CSV table of C-alpha atoms in Angstrom, one decimal:
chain,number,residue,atom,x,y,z
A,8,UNK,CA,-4.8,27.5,2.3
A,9,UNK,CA,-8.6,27.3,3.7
A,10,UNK,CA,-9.6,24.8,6.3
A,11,UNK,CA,-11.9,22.9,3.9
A,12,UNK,CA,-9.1,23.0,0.8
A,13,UNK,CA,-6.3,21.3,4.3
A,14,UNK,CA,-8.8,18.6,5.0
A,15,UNK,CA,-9.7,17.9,1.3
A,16,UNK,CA,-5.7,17.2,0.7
A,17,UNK,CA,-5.1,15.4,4.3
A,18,UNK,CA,-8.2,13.5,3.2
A,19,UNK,CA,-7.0,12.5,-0.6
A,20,UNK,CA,-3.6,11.6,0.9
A,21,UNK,CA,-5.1,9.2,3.9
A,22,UNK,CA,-7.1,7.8,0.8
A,23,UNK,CA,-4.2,7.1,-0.9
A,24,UNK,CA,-2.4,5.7,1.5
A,25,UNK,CA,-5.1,3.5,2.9
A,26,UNK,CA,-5.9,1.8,-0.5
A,27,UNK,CA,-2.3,0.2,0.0
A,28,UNK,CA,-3.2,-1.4,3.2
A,29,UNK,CA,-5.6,-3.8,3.8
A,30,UNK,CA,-8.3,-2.9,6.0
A,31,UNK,CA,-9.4,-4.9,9.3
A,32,UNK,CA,-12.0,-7.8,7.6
A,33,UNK,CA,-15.1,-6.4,8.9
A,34,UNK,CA,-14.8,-2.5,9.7
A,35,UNK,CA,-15.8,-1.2,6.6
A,36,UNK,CA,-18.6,-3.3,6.5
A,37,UNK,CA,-20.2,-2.7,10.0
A,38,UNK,CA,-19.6,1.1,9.5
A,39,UNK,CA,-21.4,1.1,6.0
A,40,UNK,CA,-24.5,-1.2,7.5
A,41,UNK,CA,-24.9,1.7,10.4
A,42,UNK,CA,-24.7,4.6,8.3
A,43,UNK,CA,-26.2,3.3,4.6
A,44,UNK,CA,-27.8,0.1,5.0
A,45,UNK,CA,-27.1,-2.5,2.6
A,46,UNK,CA,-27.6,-0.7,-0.8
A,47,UNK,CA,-25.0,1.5,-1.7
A,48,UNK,CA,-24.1,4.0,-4.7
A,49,UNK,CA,-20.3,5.0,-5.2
A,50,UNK,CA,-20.4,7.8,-3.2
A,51,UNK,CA,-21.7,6.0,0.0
A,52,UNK,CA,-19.0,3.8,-0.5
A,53,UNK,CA,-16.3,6.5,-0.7
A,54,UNK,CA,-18.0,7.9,2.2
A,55,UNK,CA,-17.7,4.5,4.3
A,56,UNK,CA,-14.2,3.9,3.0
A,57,UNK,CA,-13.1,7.7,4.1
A,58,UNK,CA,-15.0,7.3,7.4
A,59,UNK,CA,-13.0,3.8,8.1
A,60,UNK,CA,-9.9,5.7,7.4
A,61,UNK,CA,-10.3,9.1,9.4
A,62,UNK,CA,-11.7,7.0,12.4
A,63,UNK,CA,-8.9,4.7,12.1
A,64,UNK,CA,-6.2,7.4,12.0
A,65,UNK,CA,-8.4,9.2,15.8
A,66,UNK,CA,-8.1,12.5,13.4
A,67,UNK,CA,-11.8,13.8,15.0
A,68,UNK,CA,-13.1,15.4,12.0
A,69,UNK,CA,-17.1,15.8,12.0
A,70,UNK,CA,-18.7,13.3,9.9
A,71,UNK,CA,-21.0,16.3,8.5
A,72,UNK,CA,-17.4,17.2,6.9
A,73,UNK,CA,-16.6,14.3,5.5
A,74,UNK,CA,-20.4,13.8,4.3
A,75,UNK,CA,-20.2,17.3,2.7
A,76,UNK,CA,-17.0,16.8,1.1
A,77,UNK,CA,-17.7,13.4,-0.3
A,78,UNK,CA,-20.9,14.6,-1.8
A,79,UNK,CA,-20.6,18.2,-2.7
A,80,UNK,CA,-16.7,18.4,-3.1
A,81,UNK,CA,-15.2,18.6,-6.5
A,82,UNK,CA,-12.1,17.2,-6.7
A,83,UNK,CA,-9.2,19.3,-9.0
A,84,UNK,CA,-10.1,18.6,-13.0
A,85,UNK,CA,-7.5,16.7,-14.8
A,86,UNK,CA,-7.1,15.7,-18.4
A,87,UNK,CA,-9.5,12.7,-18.9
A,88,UNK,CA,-8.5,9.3,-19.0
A,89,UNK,CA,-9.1,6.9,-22.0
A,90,UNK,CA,-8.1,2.7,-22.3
A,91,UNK,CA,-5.7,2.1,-24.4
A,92,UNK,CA,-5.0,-1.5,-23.0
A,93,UNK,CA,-5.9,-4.7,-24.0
A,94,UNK,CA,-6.4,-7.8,-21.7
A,95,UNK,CA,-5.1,-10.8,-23.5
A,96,UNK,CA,-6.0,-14.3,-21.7
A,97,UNK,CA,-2.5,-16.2,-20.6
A,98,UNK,CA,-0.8,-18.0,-23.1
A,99,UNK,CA,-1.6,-21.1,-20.7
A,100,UNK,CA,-5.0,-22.8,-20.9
A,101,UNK,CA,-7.3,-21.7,-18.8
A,102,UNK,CA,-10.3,-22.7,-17.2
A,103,UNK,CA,-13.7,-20.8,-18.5
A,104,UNK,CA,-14.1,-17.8,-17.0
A,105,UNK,CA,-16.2,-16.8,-13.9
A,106,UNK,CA,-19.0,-14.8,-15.6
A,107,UNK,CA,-19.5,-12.9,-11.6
A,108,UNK,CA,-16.2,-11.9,-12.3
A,109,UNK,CA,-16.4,-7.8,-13.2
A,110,UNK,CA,-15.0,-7.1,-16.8
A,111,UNK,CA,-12.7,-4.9,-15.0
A,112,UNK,CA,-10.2,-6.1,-13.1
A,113,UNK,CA,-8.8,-3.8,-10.9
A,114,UNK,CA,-11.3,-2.8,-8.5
A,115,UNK,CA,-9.6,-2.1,-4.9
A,116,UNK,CA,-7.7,-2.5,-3.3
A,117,UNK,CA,-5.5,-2.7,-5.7
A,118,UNK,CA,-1.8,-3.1,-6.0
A,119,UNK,CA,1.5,-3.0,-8.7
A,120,UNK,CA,4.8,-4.2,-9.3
A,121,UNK,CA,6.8,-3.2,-12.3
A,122,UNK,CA,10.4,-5.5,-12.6
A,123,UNK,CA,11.7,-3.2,-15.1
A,124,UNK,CA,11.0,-1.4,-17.7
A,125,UNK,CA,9.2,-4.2,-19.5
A,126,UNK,CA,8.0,-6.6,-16.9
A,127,UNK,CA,5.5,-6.1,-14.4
A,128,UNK,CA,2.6,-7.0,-12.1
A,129,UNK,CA,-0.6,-5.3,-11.1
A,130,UNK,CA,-3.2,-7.3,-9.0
A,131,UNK,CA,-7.1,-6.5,-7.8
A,132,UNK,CA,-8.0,-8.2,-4.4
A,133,UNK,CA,-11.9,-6.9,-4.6
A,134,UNK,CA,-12.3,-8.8,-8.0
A,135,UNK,CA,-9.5,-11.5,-7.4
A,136,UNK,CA,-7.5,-11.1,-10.8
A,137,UNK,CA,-3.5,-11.2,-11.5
A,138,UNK,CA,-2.5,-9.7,-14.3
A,139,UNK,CA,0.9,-9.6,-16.1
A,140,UNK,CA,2.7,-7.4,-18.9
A,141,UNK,CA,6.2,-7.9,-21.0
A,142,UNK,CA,5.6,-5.0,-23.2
A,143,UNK,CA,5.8,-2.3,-21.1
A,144,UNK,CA,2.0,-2.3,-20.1
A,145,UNK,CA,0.3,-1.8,-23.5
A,146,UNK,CA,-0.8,-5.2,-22.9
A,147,UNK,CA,-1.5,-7.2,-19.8
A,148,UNK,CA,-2.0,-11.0,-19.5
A,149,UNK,CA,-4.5,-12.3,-17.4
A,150,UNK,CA,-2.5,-14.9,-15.2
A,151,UNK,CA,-5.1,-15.5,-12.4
A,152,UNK,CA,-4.5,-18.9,-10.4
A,153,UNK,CA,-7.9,-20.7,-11.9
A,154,UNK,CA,-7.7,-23.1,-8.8
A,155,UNK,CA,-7.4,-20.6,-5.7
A,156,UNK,CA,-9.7,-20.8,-3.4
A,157,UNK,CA,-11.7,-17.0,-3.4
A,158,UNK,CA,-11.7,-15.3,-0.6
A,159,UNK,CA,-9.6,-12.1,0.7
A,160,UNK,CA,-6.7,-12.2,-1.5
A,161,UNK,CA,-2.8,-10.9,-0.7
A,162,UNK,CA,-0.6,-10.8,-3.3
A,163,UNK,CA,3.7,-10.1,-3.5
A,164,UNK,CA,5.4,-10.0,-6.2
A,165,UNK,CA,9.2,-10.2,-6.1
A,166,UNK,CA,10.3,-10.6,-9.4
A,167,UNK,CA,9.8,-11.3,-13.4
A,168,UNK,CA,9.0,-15.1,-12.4
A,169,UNK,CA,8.4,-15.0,-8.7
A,170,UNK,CA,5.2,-14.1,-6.9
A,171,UNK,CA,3.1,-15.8,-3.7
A,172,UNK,CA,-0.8,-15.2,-3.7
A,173,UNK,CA,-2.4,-15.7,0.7
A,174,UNK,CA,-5.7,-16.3,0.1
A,175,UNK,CA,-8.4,-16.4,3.5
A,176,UNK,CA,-12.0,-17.7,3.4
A,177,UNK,CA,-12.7,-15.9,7.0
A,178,UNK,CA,-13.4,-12.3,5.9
A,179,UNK,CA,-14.9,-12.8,3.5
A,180,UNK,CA,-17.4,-15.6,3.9
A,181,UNK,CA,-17.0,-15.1,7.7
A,182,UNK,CA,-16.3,-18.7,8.1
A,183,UNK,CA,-14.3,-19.5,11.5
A,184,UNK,CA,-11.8,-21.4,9.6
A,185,UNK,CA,-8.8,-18.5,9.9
A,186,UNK,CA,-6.3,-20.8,7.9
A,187,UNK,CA,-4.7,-19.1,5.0
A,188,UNK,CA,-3.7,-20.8,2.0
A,189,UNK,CA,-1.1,-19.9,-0.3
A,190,UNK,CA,-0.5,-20.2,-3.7
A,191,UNK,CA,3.2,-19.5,-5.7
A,192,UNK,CA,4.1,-19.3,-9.4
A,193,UNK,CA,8.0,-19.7,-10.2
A,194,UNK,CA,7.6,-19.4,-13.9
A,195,UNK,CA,5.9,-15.7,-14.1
A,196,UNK,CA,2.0,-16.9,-13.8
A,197,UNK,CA,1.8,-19.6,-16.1
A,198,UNK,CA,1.4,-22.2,-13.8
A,199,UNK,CA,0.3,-21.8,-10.0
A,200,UNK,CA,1.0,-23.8,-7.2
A,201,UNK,CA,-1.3,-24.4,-3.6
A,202,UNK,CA,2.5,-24.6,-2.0
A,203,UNK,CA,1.6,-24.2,1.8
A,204,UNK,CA,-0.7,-23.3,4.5
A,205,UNK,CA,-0.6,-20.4,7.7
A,206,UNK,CA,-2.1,-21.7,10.8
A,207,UNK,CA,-3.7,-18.4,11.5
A,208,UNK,CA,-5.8,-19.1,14.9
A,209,UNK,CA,-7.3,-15.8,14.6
A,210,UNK,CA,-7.7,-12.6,12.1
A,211,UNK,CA,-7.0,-11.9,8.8
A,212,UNK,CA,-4.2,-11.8,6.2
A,213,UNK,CA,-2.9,-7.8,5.9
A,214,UNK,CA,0.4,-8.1,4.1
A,215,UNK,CA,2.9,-10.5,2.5
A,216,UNK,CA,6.3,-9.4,2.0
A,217,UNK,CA,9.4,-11.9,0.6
A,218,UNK,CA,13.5,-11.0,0.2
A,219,UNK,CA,14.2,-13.6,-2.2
A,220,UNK,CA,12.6,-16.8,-3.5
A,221,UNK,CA,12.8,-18.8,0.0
A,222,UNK,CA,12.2,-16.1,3.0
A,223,UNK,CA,8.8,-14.5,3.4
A,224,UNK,CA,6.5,-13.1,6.1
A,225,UNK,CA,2.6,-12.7,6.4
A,226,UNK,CA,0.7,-10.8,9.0
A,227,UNK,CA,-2.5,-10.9,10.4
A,228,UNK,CA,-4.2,-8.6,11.4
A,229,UNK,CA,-6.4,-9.1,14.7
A,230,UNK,CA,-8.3,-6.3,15.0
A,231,UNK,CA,-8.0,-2.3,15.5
A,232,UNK,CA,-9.5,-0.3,18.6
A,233,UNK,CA,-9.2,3.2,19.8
A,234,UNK,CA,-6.2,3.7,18.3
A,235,UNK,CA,-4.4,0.7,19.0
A,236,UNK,CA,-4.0,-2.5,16.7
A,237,UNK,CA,-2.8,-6.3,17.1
A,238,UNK,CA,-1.1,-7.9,14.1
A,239,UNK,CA,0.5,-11.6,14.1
A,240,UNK,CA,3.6,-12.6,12.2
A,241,UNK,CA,4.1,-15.9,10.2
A,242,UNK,CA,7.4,-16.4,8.8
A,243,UNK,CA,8.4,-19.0,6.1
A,244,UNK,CA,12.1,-20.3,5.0
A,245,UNK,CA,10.7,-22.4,2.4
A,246,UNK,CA,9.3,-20.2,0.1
A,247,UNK,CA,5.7,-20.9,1.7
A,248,UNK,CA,5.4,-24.3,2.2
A,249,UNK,CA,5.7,-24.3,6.1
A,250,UNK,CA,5.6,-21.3,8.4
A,251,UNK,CA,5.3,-20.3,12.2
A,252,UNK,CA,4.5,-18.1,14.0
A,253,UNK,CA,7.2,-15.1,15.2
A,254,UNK,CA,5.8,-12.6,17.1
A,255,UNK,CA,2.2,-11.5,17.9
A,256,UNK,CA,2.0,-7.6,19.6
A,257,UNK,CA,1.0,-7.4,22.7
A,258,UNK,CA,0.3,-5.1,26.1
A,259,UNK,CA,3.4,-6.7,28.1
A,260,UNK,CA,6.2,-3.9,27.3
A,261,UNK,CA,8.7,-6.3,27.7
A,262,UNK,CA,11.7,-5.8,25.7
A,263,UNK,CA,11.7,-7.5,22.5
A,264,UNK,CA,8.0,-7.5,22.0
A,265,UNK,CA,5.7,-5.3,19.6
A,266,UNK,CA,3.1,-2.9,21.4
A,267,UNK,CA,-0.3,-3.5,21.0
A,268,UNK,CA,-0.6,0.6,21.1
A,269,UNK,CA,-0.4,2.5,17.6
A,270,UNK,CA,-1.6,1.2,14.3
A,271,UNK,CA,1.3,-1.2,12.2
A,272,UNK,CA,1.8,-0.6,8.7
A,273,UNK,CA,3.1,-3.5,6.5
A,274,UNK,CA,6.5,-4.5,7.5
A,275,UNK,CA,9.2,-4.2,5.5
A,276,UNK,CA,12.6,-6.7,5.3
A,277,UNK,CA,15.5,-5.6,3.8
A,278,UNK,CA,17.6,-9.0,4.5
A,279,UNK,CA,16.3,-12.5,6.0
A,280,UNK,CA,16.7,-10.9,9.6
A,281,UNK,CA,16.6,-7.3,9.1
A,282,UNK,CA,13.0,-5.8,9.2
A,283,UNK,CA,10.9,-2.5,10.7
A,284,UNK,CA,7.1,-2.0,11.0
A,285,UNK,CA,6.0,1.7,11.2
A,286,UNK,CA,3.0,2.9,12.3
A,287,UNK,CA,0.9,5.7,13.4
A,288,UNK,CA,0.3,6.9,16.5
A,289,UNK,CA,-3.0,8.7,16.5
A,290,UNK,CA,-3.0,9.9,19.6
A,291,UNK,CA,0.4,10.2,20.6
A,292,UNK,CA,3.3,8.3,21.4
A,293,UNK,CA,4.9,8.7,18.3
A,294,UNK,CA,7.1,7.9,16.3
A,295,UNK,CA,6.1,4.3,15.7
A,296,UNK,CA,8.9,2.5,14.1
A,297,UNK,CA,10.1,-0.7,15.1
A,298,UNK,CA,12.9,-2.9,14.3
A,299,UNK,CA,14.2,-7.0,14.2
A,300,UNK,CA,17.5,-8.4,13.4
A,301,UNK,CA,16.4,-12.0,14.1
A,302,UNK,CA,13.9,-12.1,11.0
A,303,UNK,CA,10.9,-11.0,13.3
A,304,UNK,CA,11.1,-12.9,16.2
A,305,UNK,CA,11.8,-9.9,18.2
A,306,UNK,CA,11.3,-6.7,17.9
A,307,UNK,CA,12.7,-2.7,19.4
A,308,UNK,CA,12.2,0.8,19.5
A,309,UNK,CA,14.2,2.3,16.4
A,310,UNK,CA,14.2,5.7,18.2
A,311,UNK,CA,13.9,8.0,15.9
A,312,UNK,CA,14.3,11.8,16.1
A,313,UNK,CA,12.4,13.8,15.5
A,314,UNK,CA,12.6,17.3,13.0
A,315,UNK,CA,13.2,20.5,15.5
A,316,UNK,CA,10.4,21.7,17.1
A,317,UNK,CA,8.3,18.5,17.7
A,318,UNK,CA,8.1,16.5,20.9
A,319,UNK,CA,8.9,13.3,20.9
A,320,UNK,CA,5.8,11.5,21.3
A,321,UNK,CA,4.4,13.2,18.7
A,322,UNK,CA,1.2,12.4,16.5
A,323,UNK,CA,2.3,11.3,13.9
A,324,UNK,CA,2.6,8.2,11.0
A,325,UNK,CA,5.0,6.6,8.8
A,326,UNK,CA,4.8,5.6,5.3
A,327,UNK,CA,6.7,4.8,2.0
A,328,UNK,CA,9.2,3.5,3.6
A,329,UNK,CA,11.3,1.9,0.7
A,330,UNK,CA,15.0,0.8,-0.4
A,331,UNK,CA,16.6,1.7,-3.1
A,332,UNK,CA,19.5,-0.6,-2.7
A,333,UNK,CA,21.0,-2.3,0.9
A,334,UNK,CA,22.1,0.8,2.0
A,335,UNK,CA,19.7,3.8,0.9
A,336,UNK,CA,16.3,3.7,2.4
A,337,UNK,CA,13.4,6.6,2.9
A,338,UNK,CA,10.5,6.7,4.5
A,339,UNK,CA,7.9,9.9,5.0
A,340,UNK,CA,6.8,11.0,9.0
A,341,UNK,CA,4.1,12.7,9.1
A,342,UNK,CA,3.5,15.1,12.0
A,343,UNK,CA,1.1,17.6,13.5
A,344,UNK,CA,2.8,20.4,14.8
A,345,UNK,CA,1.4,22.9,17.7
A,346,UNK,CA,0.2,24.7,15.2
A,347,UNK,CA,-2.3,22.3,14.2
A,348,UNK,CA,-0.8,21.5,11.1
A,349,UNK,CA,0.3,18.9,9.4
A,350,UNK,CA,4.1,18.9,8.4
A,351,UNK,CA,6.0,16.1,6.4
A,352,UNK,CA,9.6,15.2,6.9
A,353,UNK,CA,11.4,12.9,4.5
A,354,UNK,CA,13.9,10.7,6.6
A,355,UNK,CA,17.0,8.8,5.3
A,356,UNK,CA,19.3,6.0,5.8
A,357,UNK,CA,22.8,5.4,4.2
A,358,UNK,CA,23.8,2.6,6.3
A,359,UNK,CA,21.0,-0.1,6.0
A,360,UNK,CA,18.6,1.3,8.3
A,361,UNK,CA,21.2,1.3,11.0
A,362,UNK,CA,20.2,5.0,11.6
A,363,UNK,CA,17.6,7.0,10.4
A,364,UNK,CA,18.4,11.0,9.7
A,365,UNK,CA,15.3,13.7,9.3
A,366,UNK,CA,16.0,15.9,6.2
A,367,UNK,CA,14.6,18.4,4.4
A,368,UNK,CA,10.2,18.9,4.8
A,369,UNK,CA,8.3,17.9,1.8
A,370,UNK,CA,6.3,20.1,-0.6
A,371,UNK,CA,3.2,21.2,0.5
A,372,UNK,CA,0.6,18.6,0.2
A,373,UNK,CA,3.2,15.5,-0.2
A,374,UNK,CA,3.1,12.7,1.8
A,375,UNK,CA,4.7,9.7,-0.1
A,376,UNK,CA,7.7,9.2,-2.2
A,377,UNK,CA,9.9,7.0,-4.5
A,378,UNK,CA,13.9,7.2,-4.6
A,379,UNK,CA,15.8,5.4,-7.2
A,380,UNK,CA,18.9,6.1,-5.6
A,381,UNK,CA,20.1,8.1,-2.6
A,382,UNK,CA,19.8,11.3,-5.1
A,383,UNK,CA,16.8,11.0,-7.3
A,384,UNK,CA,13.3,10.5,-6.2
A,385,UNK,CA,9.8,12.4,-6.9
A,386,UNK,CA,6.9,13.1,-4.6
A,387,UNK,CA,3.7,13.4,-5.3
A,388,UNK,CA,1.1,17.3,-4.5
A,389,UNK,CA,-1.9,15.0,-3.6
A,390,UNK,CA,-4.4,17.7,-3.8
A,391,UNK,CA,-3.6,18.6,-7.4
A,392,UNK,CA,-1.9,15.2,-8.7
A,393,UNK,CA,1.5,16.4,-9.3
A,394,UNK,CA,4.4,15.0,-9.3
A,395,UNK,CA,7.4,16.8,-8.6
A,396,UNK,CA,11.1,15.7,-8.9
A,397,UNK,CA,14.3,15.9,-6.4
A,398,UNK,CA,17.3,15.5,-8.2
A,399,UNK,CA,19.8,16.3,-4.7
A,400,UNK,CA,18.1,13.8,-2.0
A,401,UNK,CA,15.3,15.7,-1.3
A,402,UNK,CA,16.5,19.2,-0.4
A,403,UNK,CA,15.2,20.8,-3.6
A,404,UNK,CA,12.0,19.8,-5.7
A,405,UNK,CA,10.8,20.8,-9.2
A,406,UNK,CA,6.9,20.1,-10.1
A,407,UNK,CA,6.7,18.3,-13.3
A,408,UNK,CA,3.1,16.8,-14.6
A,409,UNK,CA,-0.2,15.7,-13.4
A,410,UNK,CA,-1.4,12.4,-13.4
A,411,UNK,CA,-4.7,12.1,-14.9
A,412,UNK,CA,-7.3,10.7,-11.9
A,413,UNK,CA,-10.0,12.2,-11.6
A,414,UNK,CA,-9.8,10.6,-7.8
A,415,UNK,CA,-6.3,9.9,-5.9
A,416,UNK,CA,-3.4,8.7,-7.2
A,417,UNK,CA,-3.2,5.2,-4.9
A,418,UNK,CA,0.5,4.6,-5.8
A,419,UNK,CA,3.5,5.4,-8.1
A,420,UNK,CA,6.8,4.0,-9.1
A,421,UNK,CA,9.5,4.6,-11.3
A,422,UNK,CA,11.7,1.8,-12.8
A,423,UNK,CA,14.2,4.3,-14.1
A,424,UNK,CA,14.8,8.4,-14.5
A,425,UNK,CA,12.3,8.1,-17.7
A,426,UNK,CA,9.9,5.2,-17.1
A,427,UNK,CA,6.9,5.4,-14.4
A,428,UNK,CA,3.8,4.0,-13.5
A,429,UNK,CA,0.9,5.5,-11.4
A,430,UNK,CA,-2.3,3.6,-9.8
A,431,UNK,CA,-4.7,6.2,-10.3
A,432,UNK,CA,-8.8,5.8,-9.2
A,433,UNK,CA,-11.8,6.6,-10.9
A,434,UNK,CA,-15.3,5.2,-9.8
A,435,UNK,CA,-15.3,2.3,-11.9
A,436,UNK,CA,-11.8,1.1,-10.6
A,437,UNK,CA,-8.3,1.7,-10.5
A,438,UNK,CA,-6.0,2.8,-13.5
A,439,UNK,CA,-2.9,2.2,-15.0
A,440,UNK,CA,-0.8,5.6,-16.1
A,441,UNK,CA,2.6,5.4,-17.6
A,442,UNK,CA,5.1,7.9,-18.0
A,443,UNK,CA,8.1,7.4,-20.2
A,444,UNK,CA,9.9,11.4,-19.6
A,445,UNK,CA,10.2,11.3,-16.0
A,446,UNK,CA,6.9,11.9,-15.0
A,447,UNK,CA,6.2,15.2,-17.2
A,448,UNK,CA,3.0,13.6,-19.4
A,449,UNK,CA,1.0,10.6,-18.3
A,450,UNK,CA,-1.1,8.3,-20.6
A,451,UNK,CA,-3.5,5.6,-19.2
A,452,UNK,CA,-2.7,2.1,-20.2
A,453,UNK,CA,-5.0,0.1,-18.1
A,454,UNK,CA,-8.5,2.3,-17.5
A,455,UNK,CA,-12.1,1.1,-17.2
């Protein structure tokens, strides 16, 4: 592989993975202000959004690169991608709507949630639209809270009925009031409910994450530097009427406490106690991956191993982490070897996240994955958009269709061995792709 065909897939994959994560409220905007000035095409605002993200993850590549790439590079074709969808409005009244509101609704970040095979959510923070299907996706409800107030929106989604909206004024308006409000439907969007507010003192919502229909966490983010970031936890047993504050990372070292050093990914709770937050650790240190068993009060060193050959503080990240059920988990480490390259390892768990086991490396160009069970799971090539199936927990893979984006595939998930959904990109928005034989043909349901 050529230098310039490795940084165009590391690239496409830290795309990917950023569009899942919410940003710090005002980097991307100071960046594109010193680099473009207000007035911005498309590309410039890939360009800003790639810049953001390299920077972030202290990789050092030349922004004539990223500039070259972003303008000049062609990205591998793929079969073009038609709507088929149709929006109906919610089968509740509605208020009339916004007419600034964009006629497409899922411009990023962007995020989805299919229940089942049926049933499932997909959400657009940058345009501030919910919407809902029961038909498998070939048409989607628009169940939008009418009432919220706008602002940076963070959305969860737990179930068929259940799902919280955390919605700030600060970023985006930059008003000093941090407060976040938030917003829950019980009876799948029909009817939304201001249920609660955060009493942020600082930063901006990054992540909500909820077990069942009672215990929930939000975090704040507080702001990323030279490769460190500071993130605030707010937990709820209420479902989101009241919450306090947990934990806050900080410089001390003291046992129990999150480091300010690395940058956190969302967290992720398997029980009402039992949580990690992974990161990466740009510049060493590695690998970031921390732990509670008091529902996030405090918070230790995993201590991972790490694959043979690699020193322990390592450069290196952590993503997709995900459970399949209370016992079987997976999560991704991405590392950069002394040869300069990047190799990923998927890790494991049987027991609950009570230990965590390095396997088998992934496919070239593969960086994030989805397991159904302890067996089956599929990757995804994310310089060609191919998804490729393991059948044996990883140690074997099979390449089986492309999604159609003519961009990055932002996400995937598969409700069963047949049925699957992709987010894919284009420059209008992001898309909606289903597959219904394992991931071997794709059609777009939800395209601009």
């Amino acid at each position: 592989m050529s230098k310039r065909d490795d940084f165009e897939s590391r690239l496409r994959s830290y795309l990917a993975h950023g569009a899942r994560q919410s940003p710090s409220p005002d980097l991307e905007e100071r960046i594109r202000m010193r680099a473009f000035g207000r007035r911005l095409g498309w590309p410039a605002q890939l360009l800003a959004a790639a810049a953001v993200l390299v920077l972030a993850l202290g990789l050092g590549f030349a922004a004539r690169q990223v500039r070259l790439l972003g303008l000049n590079g062609s990205p591998t074709p793929s079969p073009a991608v038609s709507p088929s969808a149709l929006v109906k409005p919610s089968a509740e009244p509605t208020a009339t709507p916004d007419p600034r509101r964009s006629h497409y609704p899922l411009l990023p970040p962007a995020s989805m949630h299919m229940v089942n095979h049926s049933t499932g959510w997909a959400a657009g923070s940058a345009t501030n639209r919910i919407l809902r299907t029961t038909d498998g996706g070939t048409h989607w409800n628009d169940v939008t809270p009418q009432d919220a107030t706008a602002g940076t929106w963070i959305t969860f989604f737990l179930d068929a009925n259940n799902a919280w909206l955390a919605s700030s004024l600060q970023s985006a308006s930059g008003s000093p009031d941090t407060a976040v409000e938030i917003y829950r439907t019980a009876d799948a969007g029909r009817t939304w409910q201001r249920v609660g507010v955060v009493p942020a003192d600082r930063g901006g919502p990054s992540s909500l994450d909820f077990v069942d229909a009672s215990h929930g966490w939000l975090t704040m983010q507080l702001g990323v530097a030279m490769g460190s970031e500071g993130i605030a936890l707010y937990g709820t047993q209420d479902g989101g009427a009241t919450w306090s504050k947990l934990s806050e990372a900080d410089t001390s070292g003291a046992p129990g406490h999150l480091p300010l050093s690395c940058q956190k990914a969302a967290p992720v709770f398997l029980t009402s106690s039992i949580g990690w937050v992974p990161g990466t650790c740009s510049a060493g240190g590695g690998p970031f991956l921390y732990v509670t068993h008091d529902g996030g009060r405090s918070w230790n060193d995993a201590s991972l191993s790490v694959p043979v050959g690699f020193a322990p503080s390592c450069m290196c990240g952590i993503n997709s982490l995900r459970f399949s059920d209370s016992q079987n988990g997976v999560f991704v480490l991405d590392s950069y070897g002394a040869d300069g390259v990047q190799h990923d390892y998927l890790y494991a768990t049987f027991d609950g996240g009570a230990s965590w086991m390095p396997r088998a490396p992934l496919p070239a160009n593969c960086f994030t994955v989805d397991f159904l069970s302890a067996a089956a799971g599929w990757t995804l090539d994310a310089k060609h958009n191919t998804i490729q199936y393991t059948g044996d927990g990883g140690q074997h893979w099979s390449a089986l269709g492309t999604v159609p984006s003519s961009q990055v595939v932002v996400d995937f998930q598969f409700v069963n061995s047949a049925i699957g959904w992709a987010m894919g990109s284009e420059t209008m928005g992001d898309t909606l792709i289903k597959t219904v034989d394992g991931g071997r043909t794709w059609t777009a349901q939800l395209a601009p």
